[in-house]
Amino acid sequence: MRNPTYFTLVRLDDGDLASLTIIREPTQFFAQLRSYGFTEHASASSPALAKMQTAAFLDTVAGVCSVSLDRPFTFIIPGGISRAEWLTAMEEKAHDPRFGLMERDGEISHCMIVPRLR
């Protein structure tokens, strides 16, 4: 079983959109923030990460990116759903085995594995 992988769009403080991909391990994470013109990476390690619920974990990632990358952002929650519903969907997608990661030239992209039709 793979580690949970979160991916979503975020809005940077300057108004631009960026993609955020996070690989979560029990006591550490690796995050990639990518937008037109830049790809940056951040990571952190702490035993406290193991016990964090999704909301606190994602807020921690946002804080680390804001400080270490100097790229503050806000999560984009689609209209018509609550933050709690969005967090539940993020967690379900993070564990969905159909989603995978590919790395090329130091950049991570996520993809969906389409089941084969028989």
Coordinates of C-alpha atoms in Angstrom, one line a residue:
M1 CA 0.0 0.0 0.0
R2 CA 1.3 3.4 -0.9
N3 CA 1.6 6.5 1.3
P4 CA -1.4 8.9 1.1
T5 CA -0.9 11.4 -1.7
Y6 CA -2.8 14.6 -1.7
F7 CA -3.2 16.9 -4.7
T8 CA -5.2 20.0 -5.2
L9 CA -5.3 23.5 -6.7
V10 CA -4.4 26.4 -4.4
R11 CA -4.5 30.2 -4.9
L12 CA -1.2 32.0 -4.3
D13 CA -1.3 35.3 -2.4
D14 CA -0.7 37.1 -5.7
G15 CA -3.9 35.6 -7.1
D16 CA -2.3 33.0 -9.4
L17 CA -3.3 29.3 -9.3
A18 CA -0.8 26.6 -8.4
S19 CA -1.0 22.8 -8.0
L20 CA 0.0 21.3 -4.7
T21 CA 1.1 17.6 -4.4
I22 CA 1.9 16.2 -1.0
I23 CA 3.3 12.7 -0.2
R24 CA 2.5 11.9 3.4
E25 CA 4.6 9.4 5.4
P26 CA 3.8 8.7 9.1
T27 CA 6.2 11.3 10.5
Q28 CA 7.2 13.4 7.5
F29 CA 5.9 14.9 4.3
F30 CA 7.2 16.1 0.9
A31 CA 5.3 18.8 -0.9
Q32 CA 5.6 20.2 -4.4
L33 CA 4.1 23.6 -5.3
R34 CA 4.0 24.2 -9.0
S35 CA 2.7 27.1 -11.1
Y36 CA 3.6 28.7 -14.4
G37 CA 7.2 29.7 -14.1
F38 CA 8.2 27.8 -11.0
T39 CA 8.3 24.4 -9.2
E40 CA 9.4 24.4 -5.6
H41 CA 9.7 21.7 -3.0
A42 CA 9.3 21.7 0.8
S43 CA 9.4 19.0 3.4
A44 CA 9.2 18.6 7.2
S45 CA 9.6 15.9 9.7
S46 CA 8.1 15.6 13.2
P47 CA 6.6 12.8 15.3
A48 CA 3.5 15.1 15.8
L49 CA 2.6 14.6 12.1
A50 CA 1.7 10.9 12.7
K51 CA -1.3 11.9 14.9
M52 CA -2.6 14.9 12.9
Q53 CA -6.0 14.8 11.4
T54 CA -6.3 15.8 7.7
A55 CA -7.2 19.5 8.4
A56 CA -4.3 20.1 10.8
F57 CA -2.0 18.2 8.4
L58 CA -2.9 20.3 5.4
D59 CA -2.7 23.5 7.4
T60 CA 0.8 22.5 8.6
V61 CA 1.8 21.9 5.0
A62 CA 0.5 25.3 4.0
G63 CA 2.4 26.9 6.9
V64 CA 5.7 25.2 5.9
C65 CA 5.3 26.3 2.3
S66 CA 4.5 29.8 3.4
V67 CA 7.6 30.0 5.5
S68 CA 10.2 27.9 3.8
L69 CA 9.2 28.7 0.2
D70 CA 7.9 32.2 0.9
R71 CA 4.8 31.1 -1.1
P72 CA 1.7 31.7 1.0
F73 CA -1.5 30.2 -0.5
T74 CA -5.1 29.3 0.4
F75 CA -6.8 26.0 -0.5
I76 CA -9.5 26.3 -3.1
I77 CA -12.7 24.6 -1.8
P78 CA -15.3 24.2 -4.5
G79 CA -18.5 26.1 -4.2
G80 CA -21.4 24.2 -2.7
I81 CA -19.5 22.0 -0.3
S82 CA -18.3 22.6 3.2
R83 CA -14.6 22.5 4.4
A84 CA -15.5 19.2 6.2
E85 CA -16.8 17.7 3.0
W86 CA -13.8 18.9 1.1
L87 CA -11.4 17.4 3.7
T88 CA -13.3 14.1 3.5
A89 CA -13.0 14.1 -0.3
M90 CA -9.3 15.0 -0.1
E91 CA -8.6 12.0 2.3
E92 CA -10.6 9.6 0.1
K93 CA -8.7 10.7 -3.0
A94 CA -5.3 10.5 -1.1
H95 CA -5.9 6.8 -0.5
D96 CA -7.5 5.9 -3.8
P97 CA -5.3 3.3 -5.5
R98 CA -6.3 4.6 -9.0
F99 CA -4.2 7.8 -8.4
G100 CA -0.4 7.6 -8.9
L101 CA 2.6 9.8 -9.2
M102 CA 5.2 10.1 -11.9
E103 CA 8.5 12.0 -11.6
R104 CA 10.3 13.6 -14.5
D105 CA 13.2 15.9 -14.3
G106 CA 12.6 16.6 -10.6
E107 CA 8.9 17.4 -11.0
I108 CA 6.1 15.3 -9.8
S109 CA 2.9 14.8 -11.7
H110 CA -0.2 12.9 -10.6
C111 CA -2.1 10.6 -12.9
M112 CA -5.1 8.4 -12.8
I113 CA -4.7 4.7 -13.7
V114 CA -7.7 3.8 -15.8
P115 CA -8.9 0.2 -15.3
R116 CA -8.6 -2.1 -18.3
L117 CA -11.9 -3.0 -20.0
R118 CA -12.2 -6.6 -20.9

